[in-house]
Amino acid sequence: MSEWKAKRFWKEATVVEEAGGFGIRLDGRAVKTPAKAAMIVPTRPLAEAIAVEWDAQEDLIQPGTMPVTRSANAAIDKVRHQHAEVAEMLAGYGDTDLLCYRADSPDSLVRRQAEVWDPLLDWAETRYGARLVPVAGVMHRPQDARSLALFSAHVHAMDNFALTAFHDLVGLSGSLVIGLAALQDARPVEDLWEISRLDERWQEEQWGIDEEARAVEAVKRAEFLHAKRFHDLAQRG
């Protein structure tokens, strides 16, 4: 950002209403994105969350402690200019959705995948009128073109801030359906993360927990939960 220095230079971060949304001021100076665009966000709760992050900084600025600011930057500097490309990429997950690629053995895993994943596929069909079909094995099998088109239209209709959150929800879970379920509150977001980790949990039951893998997962889980929070802040007027 143009004001982003190594050291804190302001006393107070405040939220102001602007044309087209809400901005953040540091002692009256407008916060800008890294690309020097105006930091204008669609809702007051989102602007307030960003202001809280700026106010929480001490002597040295720690960008890693400002996830809401970082996501807003991405929405404004990146997604706004590549909306169609990002939406198309994310819609493409429907053709290779995690929930559709099933084990053919052992029976215990086959049953668990069906019990946990089928209800979400059913929900998606009811909610969007589009059905994704499970297949056994890892070889790609194209999904119904009409269903993919219905999902794609919905993804393309998202605004820049929703699409930014959706990018992480889908990318981290490997599932278009899980991402949509998170945005629509079909299940608690923590449960959806666990649903996306079904295969990993089953492996842990067989061979034990890999602490290094769990540490990596903890970072991804935090990012997944943040994406949901960012979405909700951006949609709450």
Coordinates of C-alpha atoms in Angstrom, one line a residue:
M1 CA 0.0 0.0 0.0
S2 CA 1.1 3.6 -0.5
E3 CA 1.0 4.0 3.3
W4 CA 2.4 0.6 4.0
K5 CA 5.7 1.3 5.8
A6 CA 7.9 -0.9 8.0
K7 CA 6.8 1.1 11.1
R8 CA 3.4 2.3 12.3
F9 CA 3.0 6.0 11.5
W10 CA -0.7 6.5 12.5
K11 CA -2.6 6.8 15.7
E12 CA -6.1 5.7 14.7
A13 CA -7.7 3.7 11.9
T14 CA -11.3 4.7 11.1
V15 CA -14.0 3.8 8.7
V16 CA -15.6 6.3 6.4
E17 CA -18.5 6.0 4.0
E18 CA -17.4 6.5 0.4
A19 CA -19.0 6.5 -3.0
G20 CA -19.5 2.8 -3.8
G21 CA -18.8 1.5 -0.3
F22 CA -16.6 2.1 2.7
G23 CA -13.0 3.2 3.0
I24 CA -10.4 3.1 5.8
R25 CA -8.5 6.1 6.9
L26 CA -5.3 6.2 8.9
D27 CA -5.4 9.6 10.7
G28 CA -7.4 10.8 7.8
R29 CA -5.2 9.4 5.1
A30 CA -7.0 6.9 2.8
V31 CA -5.7 3.4 2.7
K32 CA -4.8 2.1 -0.7
T33 CA -4.1 -1.3 -2.1
P34 CA -0.6 -2.4 -3.2
A35 CA -1.6 -1.4 -6.8
K36 CA -2.5 2.0 -5.4
A37 CA -6.2 1.6 -6.0
A38 CA -8.7 3.0 -3.5
M39 CA -9.4 0.5 -0.7
I40 CA -13.2 0.7 -1.0
V41 CA -15.1 -2.4 0.3
P42 CA -18.8 -3.2 0.0
T43 CA -19.9 -3.3 3.6
R44 CA -19.2 -1.5 6.9
P45 CA -18.4 -4.8 8.8
L46 CA -15.7 -5.6 6.3
A47 CA -14.2 -2.1 6.5
E48 CA -14.3 -2.3 10.3
A49 CA -12.5 -5.7 10.3
I50 CA -9.8 -4.1 8.1
A51 CA -9.5 -1.1 10.4
V52 CA -9.2 -3.4 13.4
E53 CA -6.2 -5.1 11.7
W54 CA -4.5 -1.8 11.1
D55 CA -5.2 -0.7 14.7
A56 CA -3.7 -3.9 16.1
Q57 CA -0.3 -3.2 14.5
E58 CA 2.3 -2.1 16.9
D59 CA 5.7 -0.6 16.1
L60 CA 6.5 -2.8 13.1
I61 CA 3.9 -3.7 10.6
Q62 CA 3.2 -7.4 10.3
P63 CA 1.3 -8.1 7.0
G64 CA 0.9 -11.7 8.0
T65 CA -1.4 -10.6 10.9
M66 CA -3.8 -8.8 8.4
P67 CA -5.6 -11.5 6.5
V68 CA -8.8 -9.5 5.9
T69 CA -6.7 -6.6 4.4
R70 CA -4.9 -9.1 2.3
S71 CA -8.1 -10.6 0.9
A72 CA -9.5 -7.2 0.2
N73 CA -6.4 -6.3 -1.7
A74 CA -6.8 -9.5 -3.8
A75 CA -10.4 -8.7 -4.6
I76 CA -9.6 -5.2 -5.7
D77 CA -6.2 -5.6 -7.4
K78 CA -6.5 -9.1 -8.9
V79 CA -10.0 -10.5 -9.1
R80 CA -11.6 -7.3 -10.2
H81 CA -9.4 -7.3 -13.3
Q82 CA -9.6 -11.1 -14.0
H83 CA -13.1 -11.9 -12.8
A84 CA -14.1 -14.0 -15.8
E85 CA -10.8 -16.0 -15.8
V86 CA -11.0 -16.7 -12.1
A87 CA -14.6 -17.7 -12.3
E88 CA -14.0 -20.0 -15.2
M89 CA -11.1 -21.7 -13.4
L90 CA -13.1 -22.3 -10.3
A91 CA -16.2 -23.5 -12.2
G92 CA -13.8 -26.1 -13.8
Y93 CA -13.5 -27.8 -10.4
G94 CA -17.0 -29.2 -11.0
D95 CA -15.6 -31.6 -13.6
T96 CA -13.0 -33.0 -11.2
D97 CA -14.8 -32.4 -7.9
L98 CA -13.3 -34.1 -4.8
L99 CA -16.7 -35.5 -3.8
C100 CA -17.0 -37.4 -7.1
Y101 CA -13.8 -39.4 -7.0
R102 CA -14.4 -42.5 -4.9
A103 CA -12.4 -45.4 -3.7
D104 CA -13.3 -48.9 -5.0
S105 CA -11.9 -50.5 -1.9
P106 CA -11.9 -51.2 1.0
D107 CA -15.6 -51.4 1.7
S108 CA -15.3 -49.3 4.9
L109 CA -13.9 -46.4 3.0
V110 CA -16.4 -46.8 0.1
R111 CA -19.2 -46.7 2.6
R112 CA -17.8 -43.7 4.5
Q113 CA -17.4 -41.6 1.3
A114 CA -21.0 -42.4 0.3
E115 CA -22.4 -41.6 3.7
V116 CA -20.5 -38.3 4.0
W117 CA -20.2 -37.0 0.5
D118 CA -23.5 -38.1 -1.1
P119 CA -25.6 -35.8 1.0
L120 CA -23.7 -32.8 -0.3
L121 CA -24.1 -33.8 -3.9
D122 CA -27.8 -34.2 -3.1
W123 CA -27.9 -30.7 -1.6
A124 CA -26.2 -29.2 -4.6
E125 CA -28.7 -30.9 -7.0
T126 CA -31.6 -29.5 -4.9
R127 CA -30.1 -26.0 -4.6
Y128 CA -28.8 -25.5 -8.1
G129 CA -30.6 -28.1 -10.2
A130 CA -27.3 -29.6 -11.2
R131 CA -26.1 -33.1 -10.5
L132 CA -22.5 -34.3 -10.2
V133 CA -22.1 -38.1 -10.5
P134 CA -19.6 -40.1 -8.4
V135 CA -17.2 -42.4 -10.1
A136 CA -14.9 -45.1 -8.8
G137 CA -11.2 -44.7 -9.3
V138 CA -9.0 -41.8 -10.2
M139 CA -9.5 -41.7 -14.0
H140 CA -11.3 -38.6 -15.2
R141 CA -14.8 -39.0 -16.4
P142 CA -16.5 -35.9 -17.7
Q143 CA -19.6 -34.7 -15.9
D144 CA -22.9 -33.7 -17.5
A145 CA -22.3 -30.5 -19.6
R146 CA -25.7 -29.0 -18.6
S147 CA -24.9 -29.4 -14.9
L148 CA -21.5 -27.9 -15.3
A149 CA -23.0 -24.9 -17.2
L150 CA -25.5 -24.3 -14.4
F151 CA -22.7 -24.3 -11.8
S152 CA -20.6 -22.1 -14.0
A153 CA -23.3 -19.5 -14.4
H154 CA -23.6 -19.2 -10.6
V155 CA -19.9 -18.8 -10.1
H156 CA -19.6 -16.1 -12.8
A157 CA -22.5 -14.2 -11.1
M158 CA -20.5 -13.8 -7.9
D159 CA -19.1 -10.3 -7.1
N160 CA -15.4 -9.7 -6.8
F161 CA -15.3 -10.1 -3.0
A162 CA -17.4 -13.3 -3.0
L163 CA -15.3 -14.8 -5.8
T164 CA -12.1 -14.0 -3.8
A165 CA -13.4 -16.0 -0.9
F166 CA -14.7 -18.7 -3.1
H167 CA -11.3 -19.1 -4.7
D168 CA -9.8 -20.2 -1.4
L169 CA -12.8 -22.3 -0.3
V170 CA -12.6 -24.3 -3.5
G171 CA -8.9 -24.4 -3.9
L172 CA -8.2 -25.5 -0.4
S173 CA -11.0 -28.2 -0.3
G174 CA -10.6 -29.4 -3.9
S175 CA -14.4 -29.2 -4.3
L176 CA -16.7 -26.8 -6.1
V177 CA -19.6 -28.2 -4.1
I178 CA -17.9 -27.8 -0.7
G179 CA -17.1 -24.2 -1.7
L180 CA -20.8 -23.5 -2.6
A181 CA -22.0 -25.2 0.6
A182 CA -19.7 -22.9 2.6
L183 CA -21.1 -19.8 1.0
Q184 CA -24.7 -20.9 1.4
D185 CA -24.2 -22.2 5.0
A186 CA -25.4 -25.6 4.1
R187 CA -23.1 -27.0 6.9
P188 CA -21.0 -25.3 9.5
V189 CA -17.7 -24.3 7.9
E190 CA -15.7 -26.4 10.3
D191 CA -17.7 -29.5 9.3
L192 CA -17.1 -28.8 5.7
W193 CA -13.4 -28.7 6.2
E194 CA -13.5 -32.1 7.9
I195 CA -15.7 -33.4 5.0
S196 CA -12.9 -32.3 2.6
R197 CA -10.4 -34.3 4.7
L198 CA -12.3 -37.6 4.8
D199 CA -9.6 -39.5 2.9
E200 CA -6.8 -38.1 5.1
R201 CA -8.7 -39.0 8.3
W202 CA -9.3 -42.5 7.1
Q203 CA -5.5 -42.9 6.3
E204 CA -4.7 -41.6 9.8
E205 CA -7.0 -44.3 11.3
Q206 CA -5.0 -46.9 9.5
W207 CA -1.5 -45.6 9.9
G208 CA -1.5 -43.0 12.6
I209 CA -1.2 -39.2 12.5
D210 CA 1.6 -37.6 10.6
E211 CA 2.4 -34.5 12.7
E212 CA 4.1 -32.7 9.9
A213 CA 1.2 -33.2 7.6
R214 CA -1.2 -32.1 10.4
A215 CA 0.8 -28.9 10.8
V216 CA 0.5 -28.1 7.1
E217 CA -3.2 -28.9 7.3
A218 CA -3.7 -26.5 10.2
V219 CA -2.5 -23.6 8.1
K220 CA -4.8 -24.6 5.3
R221 CA -7.7 -25.0 7.7
A222 CA -7.1 -21.5 9.1
E223 CA -7.1 -20.1 5.5
F224 CA -10.4 -22.0 4.7
L225 CA -12.1 -20.6 7.8
H226 CA -10.8 -17.1 7.0
A227 CA -12.2 -17.3 3.5
K228 CA -15.6 -18.0 4.9
R229 CA -15.4 -15.1 7.4
F230 CA -14.2 -12.8 4.6
H231 CA -17.2 -13.7 2.5
D232 CA -19.6 -13.2 5.3
L233 CA -18.1 -9.8 6.2
A234 CA -18.3 -8.7 2.5
Q235 CA -22.0 -9.8 2.1
R236 CA -23.3 -8.4 5.4
G237 CA -24.6 -4.9 4.9

